[in-house]
Coordinates of C-alpha atoms and ligand atoms in Angstrom, one line a residue:
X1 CA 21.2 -5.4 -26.8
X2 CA 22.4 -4.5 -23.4
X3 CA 20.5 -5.7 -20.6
X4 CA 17.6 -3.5 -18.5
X5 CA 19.3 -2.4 -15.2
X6 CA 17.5 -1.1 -12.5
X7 CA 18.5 2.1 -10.0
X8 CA 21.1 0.0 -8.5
X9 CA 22.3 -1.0 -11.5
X10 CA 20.9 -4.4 -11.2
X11 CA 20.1 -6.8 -13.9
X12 CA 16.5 -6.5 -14.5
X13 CA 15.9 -10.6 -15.1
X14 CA 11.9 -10.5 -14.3
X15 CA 9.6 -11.2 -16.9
X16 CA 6.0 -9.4 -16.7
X17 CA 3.2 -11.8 -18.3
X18 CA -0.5 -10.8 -19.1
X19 CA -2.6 -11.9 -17.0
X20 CA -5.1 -12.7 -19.0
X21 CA -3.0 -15.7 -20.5
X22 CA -4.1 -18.7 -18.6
X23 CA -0.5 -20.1 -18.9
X24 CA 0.6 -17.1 -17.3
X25 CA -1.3 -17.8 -14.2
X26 CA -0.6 -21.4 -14.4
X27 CA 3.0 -20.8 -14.5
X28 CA 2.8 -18.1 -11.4
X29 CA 0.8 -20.8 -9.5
X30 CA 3.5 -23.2 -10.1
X31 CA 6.3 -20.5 -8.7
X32 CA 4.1 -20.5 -5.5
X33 CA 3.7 -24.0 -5.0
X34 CA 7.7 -24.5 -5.3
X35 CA 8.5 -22.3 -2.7
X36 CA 9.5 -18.8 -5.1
X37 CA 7.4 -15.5 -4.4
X38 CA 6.0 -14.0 -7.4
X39 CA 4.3 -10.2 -8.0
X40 CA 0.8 -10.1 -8.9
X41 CA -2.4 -7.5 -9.3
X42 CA -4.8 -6.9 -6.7
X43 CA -7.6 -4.1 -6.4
X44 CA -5.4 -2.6 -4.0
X45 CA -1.8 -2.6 -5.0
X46 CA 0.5 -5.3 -6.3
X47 CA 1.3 -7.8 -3.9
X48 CA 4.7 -10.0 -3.5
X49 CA 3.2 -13.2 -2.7
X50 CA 4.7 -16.5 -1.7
X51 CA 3.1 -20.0 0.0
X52 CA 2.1 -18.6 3.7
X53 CA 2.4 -22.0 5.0
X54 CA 6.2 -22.4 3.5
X55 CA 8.6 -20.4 6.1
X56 CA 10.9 -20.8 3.6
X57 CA 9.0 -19.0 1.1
X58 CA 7.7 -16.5 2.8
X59 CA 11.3 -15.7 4.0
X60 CA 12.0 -14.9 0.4
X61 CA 9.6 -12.6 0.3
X62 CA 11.5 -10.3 3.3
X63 CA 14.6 -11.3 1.4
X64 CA 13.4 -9.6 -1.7
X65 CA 11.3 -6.6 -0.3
X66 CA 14.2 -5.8 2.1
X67 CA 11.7 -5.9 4.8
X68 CA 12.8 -5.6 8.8
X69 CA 11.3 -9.4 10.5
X70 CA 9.7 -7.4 12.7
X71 CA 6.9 -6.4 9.8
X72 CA 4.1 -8.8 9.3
X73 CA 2.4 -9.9 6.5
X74 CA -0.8 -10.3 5.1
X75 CA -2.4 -13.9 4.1
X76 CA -4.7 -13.8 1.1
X77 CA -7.4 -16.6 0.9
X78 CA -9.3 -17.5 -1.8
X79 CA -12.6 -17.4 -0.1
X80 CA -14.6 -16.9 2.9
X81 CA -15.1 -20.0 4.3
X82 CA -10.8 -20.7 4.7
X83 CA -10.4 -18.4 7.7
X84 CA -11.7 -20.9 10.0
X85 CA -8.6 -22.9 9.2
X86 CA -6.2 -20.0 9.9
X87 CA -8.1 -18.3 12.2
X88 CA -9.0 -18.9 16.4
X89 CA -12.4 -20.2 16.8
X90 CA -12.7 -17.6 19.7
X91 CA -12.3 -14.7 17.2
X92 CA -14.4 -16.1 14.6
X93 CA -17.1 -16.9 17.0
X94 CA -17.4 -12.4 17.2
X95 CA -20.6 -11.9 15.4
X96 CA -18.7 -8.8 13.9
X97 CA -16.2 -10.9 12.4
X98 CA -18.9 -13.0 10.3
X99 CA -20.5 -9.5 9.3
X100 CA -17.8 -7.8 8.2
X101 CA -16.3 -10.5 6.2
X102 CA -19.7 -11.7 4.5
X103 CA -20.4 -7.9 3.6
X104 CA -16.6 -6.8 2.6
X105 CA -15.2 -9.8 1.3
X106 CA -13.6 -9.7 -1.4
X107 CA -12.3 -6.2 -0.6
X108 CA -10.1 -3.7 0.6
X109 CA -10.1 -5.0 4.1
X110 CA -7.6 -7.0 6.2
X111 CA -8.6 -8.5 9.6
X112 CA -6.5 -9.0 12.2
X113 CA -7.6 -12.5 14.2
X114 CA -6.0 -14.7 16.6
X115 CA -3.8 -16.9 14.3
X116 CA -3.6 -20.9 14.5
X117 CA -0.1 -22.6 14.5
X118 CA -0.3 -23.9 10.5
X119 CA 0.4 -20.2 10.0
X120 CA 3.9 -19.8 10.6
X121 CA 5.5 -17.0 12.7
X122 CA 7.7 -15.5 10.3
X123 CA 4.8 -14.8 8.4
X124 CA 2.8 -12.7 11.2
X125 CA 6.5 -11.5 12.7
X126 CA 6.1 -13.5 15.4
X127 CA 2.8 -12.5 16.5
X128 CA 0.1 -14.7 17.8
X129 CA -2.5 -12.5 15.5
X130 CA -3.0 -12.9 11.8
X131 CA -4.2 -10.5 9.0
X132 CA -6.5 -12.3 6.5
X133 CA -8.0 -10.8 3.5
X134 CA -10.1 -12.0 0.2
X135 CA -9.0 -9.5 -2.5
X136 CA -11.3 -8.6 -5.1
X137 CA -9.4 -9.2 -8.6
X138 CA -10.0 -11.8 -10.3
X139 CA -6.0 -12.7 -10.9
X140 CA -5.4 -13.0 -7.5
X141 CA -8.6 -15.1 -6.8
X142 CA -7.4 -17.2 -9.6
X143 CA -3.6 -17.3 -8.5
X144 CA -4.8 -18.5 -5.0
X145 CA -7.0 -20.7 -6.1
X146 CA -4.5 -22.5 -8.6
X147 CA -1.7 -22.6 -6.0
X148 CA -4.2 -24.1 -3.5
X149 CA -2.2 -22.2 -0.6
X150 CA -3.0 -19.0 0.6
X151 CA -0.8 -16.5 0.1
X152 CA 0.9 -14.2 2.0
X153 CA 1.8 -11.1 0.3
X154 CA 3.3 -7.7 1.4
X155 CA 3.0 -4.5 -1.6
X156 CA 5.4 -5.6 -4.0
X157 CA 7.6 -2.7 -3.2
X158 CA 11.2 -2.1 -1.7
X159 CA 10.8 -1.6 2.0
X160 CA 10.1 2.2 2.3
X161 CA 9.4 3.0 -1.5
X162 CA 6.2 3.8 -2.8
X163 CA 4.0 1.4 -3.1
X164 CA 3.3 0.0 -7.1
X165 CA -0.1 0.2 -8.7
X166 CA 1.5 -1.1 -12.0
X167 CA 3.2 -4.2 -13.3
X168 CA 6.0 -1.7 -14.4
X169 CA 6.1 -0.4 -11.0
X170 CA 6.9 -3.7 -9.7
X171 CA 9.8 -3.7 -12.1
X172 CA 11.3 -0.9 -11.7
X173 CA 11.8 -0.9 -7.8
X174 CA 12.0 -5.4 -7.4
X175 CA 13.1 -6.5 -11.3
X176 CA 16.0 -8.1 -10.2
X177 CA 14.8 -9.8 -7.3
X178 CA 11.5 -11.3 -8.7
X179 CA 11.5 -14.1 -11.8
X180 CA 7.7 -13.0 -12.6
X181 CA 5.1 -10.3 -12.4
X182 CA 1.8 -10.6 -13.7
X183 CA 0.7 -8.0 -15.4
X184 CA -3.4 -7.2 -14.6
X185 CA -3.3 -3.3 -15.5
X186 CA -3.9 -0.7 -13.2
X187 CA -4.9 -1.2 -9.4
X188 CA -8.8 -0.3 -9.4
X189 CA -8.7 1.5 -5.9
X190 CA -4.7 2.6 -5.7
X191 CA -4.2 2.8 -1.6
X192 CA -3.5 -0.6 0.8
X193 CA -6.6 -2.5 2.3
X194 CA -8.2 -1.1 5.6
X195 CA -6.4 -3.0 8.4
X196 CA -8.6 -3.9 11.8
X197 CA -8.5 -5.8 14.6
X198 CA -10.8 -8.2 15.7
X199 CA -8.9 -10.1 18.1
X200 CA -10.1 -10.8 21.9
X201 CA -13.0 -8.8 21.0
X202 CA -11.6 -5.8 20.3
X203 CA -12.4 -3.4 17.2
X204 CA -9.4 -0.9 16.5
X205 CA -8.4 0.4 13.2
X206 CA -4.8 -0.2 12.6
X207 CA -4.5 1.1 9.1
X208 CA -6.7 3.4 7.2
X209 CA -7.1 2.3 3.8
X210 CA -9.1 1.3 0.5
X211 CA -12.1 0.8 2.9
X212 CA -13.8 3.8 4.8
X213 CA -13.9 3.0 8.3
X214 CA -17.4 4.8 8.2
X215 CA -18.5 1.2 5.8
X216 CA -17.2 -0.8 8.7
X217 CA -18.6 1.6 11.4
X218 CA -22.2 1.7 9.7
X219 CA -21.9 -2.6 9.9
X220 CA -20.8 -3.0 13.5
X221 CA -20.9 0.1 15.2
X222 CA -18.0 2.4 16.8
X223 CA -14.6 1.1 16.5
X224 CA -12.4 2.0 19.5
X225 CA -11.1 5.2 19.3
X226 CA -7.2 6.3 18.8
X227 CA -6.1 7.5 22.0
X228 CA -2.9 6.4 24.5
X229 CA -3.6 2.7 24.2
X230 CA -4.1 3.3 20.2
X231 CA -3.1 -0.3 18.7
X232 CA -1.8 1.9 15.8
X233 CA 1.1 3.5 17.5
X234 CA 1.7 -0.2 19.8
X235 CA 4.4 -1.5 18.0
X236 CA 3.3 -4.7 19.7
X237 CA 0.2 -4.8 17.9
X238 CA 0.8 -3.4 14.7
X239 CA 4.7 -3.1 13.8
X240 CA 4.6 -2.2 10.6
X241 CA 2.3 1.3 11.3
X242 CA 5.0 2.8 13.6
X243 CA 7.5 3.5 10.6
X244 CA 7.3 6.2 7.9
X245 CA 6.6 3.5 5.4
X246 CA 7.3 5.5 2.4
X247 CA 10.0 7.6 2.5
X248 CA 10.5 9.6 -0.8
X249 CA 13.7 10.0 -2.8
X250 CA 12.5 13.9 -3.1
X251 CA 11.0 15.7 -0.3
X252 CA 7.6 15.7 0.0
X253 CA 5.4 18.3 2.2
X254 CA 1.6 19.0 2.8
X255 CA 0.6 22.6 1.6
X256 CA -1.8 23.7 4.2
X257 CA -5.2 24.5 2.4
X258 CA -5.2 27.8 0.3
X259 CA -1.7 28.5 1.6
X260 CA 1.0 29.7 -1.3
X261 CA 4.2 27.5 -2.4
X262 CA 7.3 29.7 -1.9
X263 CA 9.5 28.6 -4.3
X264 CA 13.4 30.2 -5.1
X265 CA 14.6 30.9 -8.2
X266 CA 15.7 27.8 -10.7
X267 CA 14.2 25.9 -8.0
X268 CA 11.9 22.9 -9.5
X269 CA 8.4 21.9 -7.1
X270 CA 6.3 19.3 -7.8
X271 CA 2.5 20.2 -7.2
X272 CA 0.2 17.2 -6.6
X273 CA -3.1 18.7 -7.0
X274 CA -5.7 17.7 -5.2
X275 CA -8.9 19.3 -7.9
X276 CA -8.3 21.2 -10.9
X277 CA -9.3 23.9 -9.2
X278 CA -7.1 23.4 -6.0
X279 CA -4.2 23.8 -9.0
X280 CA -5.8 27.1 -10.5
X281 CA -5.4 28.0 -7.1
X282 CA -1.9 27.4 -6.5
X283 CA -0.6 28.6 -9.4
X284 CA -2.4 32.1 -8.8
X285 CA -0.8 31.8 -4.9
X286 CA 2.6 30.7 -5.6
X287 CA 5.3 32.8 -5.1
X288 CA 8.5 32.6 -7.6
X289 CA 11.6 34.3 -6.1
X290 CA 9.6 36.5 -3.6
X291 CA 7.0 37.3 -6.3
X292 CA 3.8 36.2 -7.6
X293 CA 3.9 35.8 -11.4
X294 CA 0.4 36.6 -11.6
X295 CA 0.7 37.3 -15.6
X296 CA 3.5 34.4 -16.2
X297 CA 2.7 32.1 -18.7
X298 CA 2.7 28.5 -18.3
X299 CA 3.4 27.1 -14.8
X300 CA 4.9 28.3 -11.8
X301 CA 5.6 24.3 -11.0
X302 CA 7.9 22.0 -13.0
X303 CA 5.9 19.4 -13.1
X304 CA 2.1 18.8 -11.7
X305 CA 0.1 15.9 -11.3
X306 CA -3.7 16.0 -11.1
X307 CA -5.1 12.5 -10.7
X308 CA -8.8 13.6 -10.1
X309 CA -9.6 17.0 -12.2
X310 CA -13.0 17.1 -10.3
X311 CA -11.9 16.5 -6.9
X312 CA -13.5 13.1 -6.4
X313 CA -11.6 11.2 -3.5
X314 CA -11.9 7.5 -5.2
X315 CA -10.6 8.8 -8.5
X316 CA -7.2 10.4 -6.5
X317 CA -7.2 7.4 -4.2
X318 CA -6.4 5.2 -7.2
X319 CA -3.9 7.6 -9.1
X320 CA -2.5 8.7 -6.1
X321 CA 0.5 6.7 -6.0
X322 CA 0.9 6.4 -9.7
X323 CA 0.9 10.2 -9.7
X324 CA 3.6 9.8 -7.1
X325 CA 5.7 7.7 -9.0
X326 CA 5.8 10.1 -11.8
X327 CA 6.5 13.3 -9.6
X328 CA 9.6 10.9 -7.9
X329 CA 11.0 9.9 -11.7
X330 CA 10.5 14.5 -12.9
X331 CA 14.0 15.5 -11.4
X332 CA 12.1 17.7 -8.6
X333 CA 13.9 19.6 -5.6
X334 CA 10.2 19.0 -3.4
X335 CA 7.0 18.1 -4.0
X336 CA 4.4 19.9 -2.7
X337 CA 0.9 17.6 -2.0
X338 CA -2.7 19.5 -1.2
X339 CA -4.6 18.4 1.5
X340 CA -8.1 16.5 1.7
X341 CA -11.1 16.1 3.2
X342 CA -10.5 13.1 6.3
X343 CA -13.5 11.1 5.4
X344 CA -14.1 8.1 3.5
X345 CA -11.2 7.4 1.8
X346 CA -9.7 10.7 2.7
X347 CA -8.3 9.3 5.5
X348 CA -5.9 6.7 3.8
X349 CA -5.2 9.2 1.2
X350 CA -4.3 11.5 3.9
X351 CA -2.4 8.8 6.1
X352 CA -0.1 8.0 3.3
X353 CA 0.4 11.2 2.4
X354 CA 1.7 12.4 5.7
X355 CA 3.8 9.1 6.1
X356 CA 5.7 10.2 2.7
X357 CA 6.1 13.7 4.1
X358 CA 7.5 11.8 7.6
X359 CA 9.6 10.1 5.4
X360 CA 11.0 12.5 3.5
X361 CA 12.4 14.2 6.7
X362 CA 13.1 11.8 8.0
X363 CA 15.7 10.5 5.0
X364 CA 16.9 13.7 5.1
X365 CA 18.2 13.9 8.7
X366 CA 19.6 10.3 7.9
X367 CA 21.4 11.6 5.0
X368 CA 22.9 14.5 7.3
X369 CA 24.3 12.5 9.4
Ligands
TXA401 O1 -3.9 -3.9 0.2 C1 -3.1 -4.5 0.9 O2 -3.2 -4.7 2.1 C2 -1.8 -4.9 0.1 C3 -2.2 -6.0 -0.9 C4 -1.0 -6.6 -1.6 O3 -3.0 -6.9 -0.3 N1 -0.9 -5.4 1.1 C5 -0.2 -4.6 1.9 O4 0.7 -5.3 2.7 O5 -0.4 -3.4 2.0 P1 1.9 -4.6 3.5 O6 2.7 -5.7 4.0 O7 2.5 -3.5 2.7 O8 1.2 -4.0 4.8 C6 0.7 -4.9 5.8 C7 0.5 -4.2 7.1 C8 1.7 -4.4 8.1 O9 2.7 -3.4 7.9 C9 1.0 -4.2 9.4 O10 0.9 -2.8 9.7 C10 -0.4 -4.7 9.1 O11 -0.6 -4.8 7.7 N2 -0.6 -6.1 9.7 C11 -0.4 -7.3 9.0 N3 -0.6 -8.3 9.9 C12 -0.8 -7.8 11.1 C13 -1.0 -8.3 12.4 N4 -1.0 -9.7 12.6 N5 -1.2 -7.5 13.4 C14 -1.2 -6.2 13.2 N6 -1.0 -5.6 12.0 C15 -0.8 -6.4 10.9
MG402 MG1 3.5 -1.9 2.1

């Protein structure tokens, strides 16, 4: 039988293993004790991880991901109580830092603290901050705790791919690069953990994500607002946020709300609907060739992806990327994405959604040129 190959026509050499085999976590815990990064679930997304106190290691992890240095990396713990040895004592001695952990922890939220020297640079890119987070799946909890490192762990994606919610995910984009994924079935909440800063007493959100900043607002109060001195757009304080992290290998663009998709003849759009009923809606808007097919049959899209039929945010949080990955894989000219509300977990749907469509553009000029 020939072997699986990849888009680049790799060999795909990485074996997925169920999760719920002990000897499958065992053996992952092994591959991060000697030094070699392996894929793994968490509520979030799948993570790459490797030993965050092993330069070496975590160097792998760049290596594989095609990842710019310049991108830091979150460290995983097992529990609670191990930030104080990665962490400042001056950062953990902010009463908001104790809160926030004790009430989020484990979850879909990464804080950014002053960093001690045991973690090494090339983990945090060189910075003298750290992101720490406890996910909440019990693989990973497991994984860490087996290993007895923490682990530092980017999504298990290519550098500017979508991000994988899936074992197969993993495969597909990093099968060739990776010796192991374990496989823990879909990732329950589908967008990247909440980043914030709690360094030198500062609260900023860096990245909007699986944890509304309203939860961490209704804890500790207003976080600092987005503005000049926005931490977000500082590539000194959060690298990674200043690039279209997701840059699709179809265009992607927001339909403003109630708005109808243009599309030319032969032409095949993508529709990611936000609500069943936001897809009623623009298939009774759309325009085919300067007309509206009102009485067509069938759909004026060729292909459409409706991860929450009734509109609920959490539900299209955690297809969202999955629907994504199937729009990317349809053979589509564009994909068209509808807009949502900006609260809750709106707001990381809506961040990633506009990075892709950033992206997309932004590919494009790159491939004009
Ligand atoms: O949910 C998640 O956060 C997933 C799972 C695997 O835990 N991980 C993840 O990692 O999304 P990654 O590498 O794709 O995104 C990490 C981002 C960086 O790009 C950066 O924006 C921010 O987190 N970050 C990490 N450490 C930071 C630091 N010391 N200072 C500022 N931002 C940091
Ligand atoms: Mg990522």
């Amino acid at each position: 039988m020939p072997r699986a190959r990849n888009a680049d026509n790799a060999p795909v050499t990485a074996r997925i293993l169920s999760a719920g085999d002990p000897a499958a976590v065992a053996q992952a815990a092994r591959a991060i004790r000697s030094g070699e990064p392996v894929a793994f679930p968490t509520e979030t997304v799948y993570g790459l991880g490797a030993n965050a106190l092993d330069p070496i290691a975590v160097a792998r992890v760049f290596e594989a991901k095609g990842r710019p240095r310049f991108d830091p990396l979150i460290v995983h713990l097992g529990a609670t109580p191990e930030m104080t040895r990665y962490a400042h004592p001056e950062d953990l001695a902010d009463p908001r830092v104790r809160r926030l952990a004790s009430r989020f922890w484990p979850g879909p939220l990464t804080l950014v603290l002053r960093k001690l020297p045991v973690i090494p640079e090339i983990a945090t890119a060189g910075l003298d901050t750290v992101g720490l987070r406890v996910p909440d799946h019990p693989v990973a909890l497991r994984l860490i705790a087996q290993a007895g490192v923490p682990i530092a762990a980017p999504s298990a994606n290519r550098f500017g791919s979508l991000s994988p919610t899936r074992a197969e995910h993993v495969r597909r984009q990093l099968g060739d690069r990776v010796a192991l994924i374990l496989d823990g079935g879909p990732s329950r909440i589908g967008v990247e953990s909440t980043v914030l800063l709690l360094a030198r007493r500062r609260a900023v959100l860096l990245r909007p994500g699986g944890l509304p900043a309203e939860a961490i607002e209704a804890e500790i109060g207003p976080l600092e607002p987005a503005g000049a001195d926005d931490a977000s757009n500082d590539p000194a304080q959060s690298p990674g946020m200043s690039l279209a992290h997701y840059a699709p290998t179809v265009p992607l663009e927001i339909a403003p709300a109630g708005s109808a998709v243009t599309i030319a003849p032969g032409e095949r759009v993508g529709l990611l609907a936000a609500s069943a009923t936001g897809r009623r809606q623009a298939e009774e808007l759309a325009k085919v060739g300067g007309r509206r097919p009102a009485e067509a049959r069938g759909s004026a899209f060729a292909a459409v992806e409706i991860p929450a039929p009734d509109g609920d945010l959490l539900r299209l949080a955690a297809g969202l990327f999955e629907a994504l990955h199937r729009l990317e894989g349809a053979g589509l000219d564009r994909i068209v994405a509808q807009p949502v509300p900006e609260s809750g977990i709106g707001r990381a749907i809506m961040d990633r959604l506009r990075r892709a469509a950033r992206g997309s553009v932004e590919s494009n000029i790159q491939k004009k040129r």
